[in-house]
mmCIF file with all atom_site columns, C-alpha atoms in Angstrom:
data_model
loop_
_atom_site.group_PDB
_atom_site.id
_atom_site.type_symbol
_atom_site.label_atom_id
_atom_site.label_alt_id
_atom_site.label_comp_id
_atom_site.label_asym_id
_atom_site.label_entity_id
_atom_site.label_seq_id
_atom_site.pdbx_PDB_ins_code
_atom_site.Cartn_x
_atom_site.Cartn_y
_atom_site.Cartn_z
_atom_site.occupancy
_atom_site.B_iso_or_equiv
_atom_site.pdbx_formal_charge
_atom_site.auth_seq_id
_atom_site.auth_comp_id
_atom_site.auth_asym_id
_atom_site.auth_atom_id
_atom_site.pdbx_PDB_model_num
ATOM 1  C CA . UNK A 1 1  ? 6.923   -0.075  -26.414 1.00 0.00 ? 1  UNK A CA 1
ATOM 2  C CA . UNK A 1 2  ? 9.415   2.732   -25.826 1.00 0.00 ? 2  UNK A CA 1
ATOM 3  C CA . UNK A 1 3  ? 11.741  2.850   -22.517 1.00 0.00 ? 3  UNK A CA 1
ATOM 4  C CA . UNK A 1 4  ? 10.084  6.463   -21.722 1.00 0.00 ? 4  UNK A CA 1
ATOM 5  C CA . UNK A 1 5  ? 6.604   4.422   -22.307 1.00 0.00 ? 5  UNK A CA 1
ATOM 6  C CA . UNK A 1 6  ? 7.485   1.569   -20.393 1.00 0.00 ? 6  UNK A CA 1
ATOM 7  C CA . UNK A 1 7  ? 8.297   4.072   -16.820 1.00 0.00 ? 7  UNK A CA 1
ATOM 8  C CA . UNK A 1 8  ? 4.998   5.473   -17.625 1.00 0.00 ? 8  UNK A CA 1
ATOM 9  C CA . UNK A 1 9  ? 2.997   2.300   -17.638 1.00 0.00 ? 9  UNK A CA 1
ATOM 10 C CA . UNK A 1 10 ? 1.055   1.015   -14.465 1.00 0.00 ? 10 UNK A CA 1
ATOM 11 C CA . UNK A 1 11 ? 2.297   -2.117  -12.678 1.00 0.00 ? 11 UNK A CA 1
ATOM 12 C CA . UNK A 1 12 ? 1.111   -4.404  -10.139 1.00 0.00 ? 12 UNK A CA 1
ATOM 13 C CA . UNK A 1 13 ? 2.675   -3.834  -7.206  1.00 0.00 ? 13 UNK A CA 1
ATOM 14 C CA . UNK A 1 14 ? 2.421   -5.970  -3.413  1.00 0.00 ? 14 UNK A CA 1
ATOM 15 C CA . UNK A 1 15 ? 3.190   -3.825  -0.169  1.00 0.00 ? 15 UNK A CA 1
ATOM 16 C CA . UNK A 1 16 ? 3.259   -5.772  3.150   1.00 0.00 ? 16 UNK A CA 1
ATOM 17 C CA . UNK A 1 17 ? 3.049   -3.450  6.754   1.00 0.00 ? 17 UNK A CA 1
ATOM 18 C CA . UNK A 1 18 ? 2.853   -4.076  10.143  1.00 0.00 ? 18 UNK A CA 1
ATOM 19 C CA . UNK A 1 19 ? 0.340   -1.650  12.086  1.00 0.00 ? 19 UNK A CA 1
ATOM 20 C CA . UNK A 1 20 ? -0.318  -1.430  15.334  1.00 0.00 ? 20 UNK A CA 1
ATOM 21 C CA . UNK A 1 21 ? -3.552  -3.530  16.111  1.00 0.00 ? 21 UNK A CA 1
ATOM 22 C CA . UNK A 1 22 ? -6.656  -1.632  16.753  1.00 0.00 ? 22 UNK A CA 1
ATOM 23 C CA . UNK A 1 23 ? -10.545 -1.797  15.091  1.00 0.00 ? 23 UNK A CA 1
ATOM 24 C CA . UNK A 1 24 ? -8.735  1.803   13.074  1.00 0.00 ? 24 UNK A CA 1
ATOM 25 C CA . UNK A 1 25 ? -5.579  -0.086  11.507  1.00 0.00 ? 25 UNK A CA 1
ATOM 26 C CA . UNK A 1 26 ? -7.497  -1.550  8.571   1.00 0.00 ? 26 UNK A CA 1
ATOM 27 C CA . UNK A 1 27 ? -9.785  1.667   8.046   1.00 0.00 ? 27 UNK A CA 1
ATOM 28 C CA . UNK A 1 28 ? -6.933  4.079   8.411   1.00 0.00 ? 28 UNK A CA 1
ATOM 29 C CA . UNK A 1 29 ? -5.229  1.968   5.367   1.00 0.00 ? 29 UNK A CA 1
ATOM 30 C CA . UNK A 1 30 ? -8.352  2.107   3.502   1.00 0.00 ? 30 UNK A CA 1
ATOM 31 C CA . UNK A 1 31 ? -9.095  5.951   3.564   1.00 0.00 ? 31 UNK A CA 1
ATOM 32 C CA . UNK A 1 32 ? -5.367  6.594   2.833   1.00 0.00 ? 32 UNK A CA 1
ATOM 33 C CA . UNK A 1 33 ? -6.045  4.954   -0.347  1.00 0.00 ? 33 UNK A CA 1
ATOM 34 C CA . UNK A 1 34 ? -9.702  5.912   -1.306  1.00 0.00 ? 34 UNK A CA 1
ATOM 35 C CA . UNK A 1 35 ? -8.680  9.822   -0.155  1.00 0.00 ? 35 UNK A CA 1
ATOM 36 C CA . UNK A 1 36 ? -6.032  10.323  -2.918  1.00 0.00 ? 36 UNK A CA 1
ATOM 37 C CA . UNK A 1 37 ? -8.087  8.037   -5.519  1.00 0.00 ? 37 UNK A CA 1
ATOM 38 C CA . UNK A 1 38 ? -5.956  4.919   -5.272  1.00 0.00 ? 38 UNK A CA 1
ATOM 39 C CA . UNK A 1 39 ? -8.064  1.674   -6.066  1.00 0.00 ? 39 UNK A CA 1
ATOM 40 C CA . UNK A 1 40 ? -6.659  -0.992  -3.686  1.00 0.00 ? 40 UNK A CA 1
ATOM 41 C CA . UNK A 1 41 ? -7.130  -4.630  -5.498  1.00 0.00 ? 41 UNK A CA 1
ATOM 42 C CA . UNK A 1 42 ? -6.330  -6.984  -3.095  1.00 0.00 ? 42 UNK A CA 1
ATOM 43 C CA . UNK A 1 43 ? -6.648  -6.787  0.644   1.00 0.00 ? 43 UNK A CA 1
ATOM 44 C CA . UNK A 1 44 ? -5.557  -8.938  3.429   1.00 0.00 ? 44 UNK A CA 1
ATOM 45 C CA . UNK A 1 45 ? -5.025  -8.496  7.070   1.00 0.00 ? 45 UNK A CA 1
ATOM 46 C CA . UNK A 1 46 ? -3.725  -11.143 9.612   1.00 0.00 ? 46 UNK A CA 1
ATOM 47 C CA . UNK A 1 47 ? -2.070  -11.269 13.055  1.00 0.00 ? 47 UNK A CA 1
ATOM 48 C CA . UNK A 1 48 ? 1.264   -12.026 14.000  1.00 0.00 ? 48 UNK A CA 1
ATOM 49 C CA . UNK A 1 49 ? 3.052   -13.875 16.527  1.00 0.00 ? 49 UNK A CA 1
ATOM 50 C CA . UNK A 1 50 ? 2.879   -10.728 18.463  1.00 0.00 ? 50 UNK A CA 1
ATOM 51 C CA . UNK A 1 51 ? -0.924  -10.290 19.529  1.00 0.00 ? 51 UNK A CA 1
ATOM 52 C CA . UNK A 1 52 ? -0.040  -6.642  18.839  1.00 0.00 ? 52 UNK A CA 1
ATOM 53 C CA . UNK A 1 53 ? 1.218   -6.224  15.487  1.00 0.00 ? 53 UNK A CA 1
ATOM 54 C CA . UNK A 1 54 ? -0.847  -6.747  12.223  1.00 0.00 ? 54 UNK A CA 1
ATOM 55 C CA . UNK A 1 55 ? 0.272   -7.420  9.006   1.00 0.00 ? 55 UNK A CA 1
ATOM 56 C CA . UNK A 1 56 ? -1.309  -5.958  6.158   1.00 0.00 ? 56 UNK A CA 1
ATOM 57 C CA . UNK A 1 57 ? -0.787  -6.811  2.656   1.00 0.00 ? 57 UNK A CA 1
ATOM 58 C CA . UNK A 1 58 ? -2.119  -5.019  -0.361  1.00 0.00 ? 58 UNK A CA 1
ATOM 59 C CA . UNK A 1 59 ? -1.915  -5.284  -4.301  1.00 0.00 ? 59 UNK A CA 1
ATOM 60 C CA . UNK A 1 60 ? -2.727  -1.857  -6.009  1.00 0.00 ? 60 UNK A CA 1
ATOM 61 C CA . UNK A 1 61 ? -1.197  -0.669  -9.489  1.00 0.00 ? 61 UNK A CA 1
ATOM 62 C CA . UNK A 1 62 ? 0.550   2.427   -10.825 1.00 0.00 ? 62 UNK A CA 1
ATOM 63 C CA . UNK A 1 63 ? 3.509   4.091   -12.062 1.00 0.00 ? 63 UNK A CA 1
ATOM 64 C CA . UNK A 1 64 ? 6.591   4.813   -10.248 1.00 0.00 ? 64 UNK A CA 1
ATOM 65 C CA . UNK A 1 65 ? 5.561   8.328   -9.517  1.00 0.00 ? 65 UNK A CA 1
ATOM 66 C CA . UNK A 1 66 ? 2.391   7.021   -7.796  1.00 0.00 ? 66 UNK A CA 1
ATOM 67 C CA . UNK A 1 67 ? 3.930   4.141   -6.193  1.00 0.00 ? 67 UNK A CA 1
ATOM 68 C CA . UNK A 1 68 ? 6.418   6.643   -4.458  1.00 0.00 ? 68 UNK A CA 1
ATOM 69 C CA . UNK A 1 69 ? 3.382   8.787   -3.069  1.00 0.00 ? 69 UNK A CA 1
ATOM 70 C CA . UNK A 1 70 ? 1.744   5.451   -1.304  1.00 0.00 ? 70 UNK A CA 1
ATOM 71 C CA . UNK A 1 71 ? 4.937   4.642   -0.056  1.00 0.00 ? 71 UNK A CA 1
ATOM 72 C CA . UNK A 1 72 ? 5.380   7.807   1.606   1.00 0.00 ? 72 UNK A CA 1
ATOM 73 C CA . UNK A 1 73 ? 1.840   8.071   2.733   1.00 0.00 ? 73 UNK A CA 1
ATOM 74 C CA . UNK A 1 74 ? 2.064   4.684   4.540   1.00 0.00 ? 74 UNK A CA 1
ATOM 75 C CA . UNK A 1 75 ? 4.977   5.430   6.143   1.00 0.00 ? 75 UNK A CA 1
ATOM 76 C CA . UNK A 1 76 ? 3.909   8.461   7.596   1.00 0.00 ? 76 UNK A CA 1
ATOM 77 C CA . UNK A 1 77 ? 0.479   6.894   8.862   1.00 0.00 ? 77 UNK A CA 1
#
């Protein structure tokens, strides 16, 4: 496979966040996903020592490109 093919190719990738806990957090995280056509493939939600604060961790796949748009999307949720 060629470097330029290599950037191109899809990846597994694992974010972790911390969101504010509320009965929204975990839909909020979904529709950001299923709005811009990104398939989440793993999905887990706990608390934290803080009754507060979630953590959210998530496996999904794509290119850098893609990666960079979730990343930014999160962030500004």
């Amino acid at each position: 496979m060629s470097a330029s093919n290599q950037k191109d190719k899809d990846l597994h990738h694992i974010l972790g966040s911390w969101w504010k806990t509320s009965p929204a957090c975990l839909s909020r995280v979904a529709g950001l996903f299923s709005g811009r056509g990104f398939n989440i493939e793993s999905l887990t939600v706990a608390e934290t020592i803080d009754p507060e604060i979630s953590r959210i961790t998530l496996v999904t796949s794509g290119n850098e490109q893609i990666m960079e748009q979730i990343i930014k999307q999160l962030r500004s949720s």
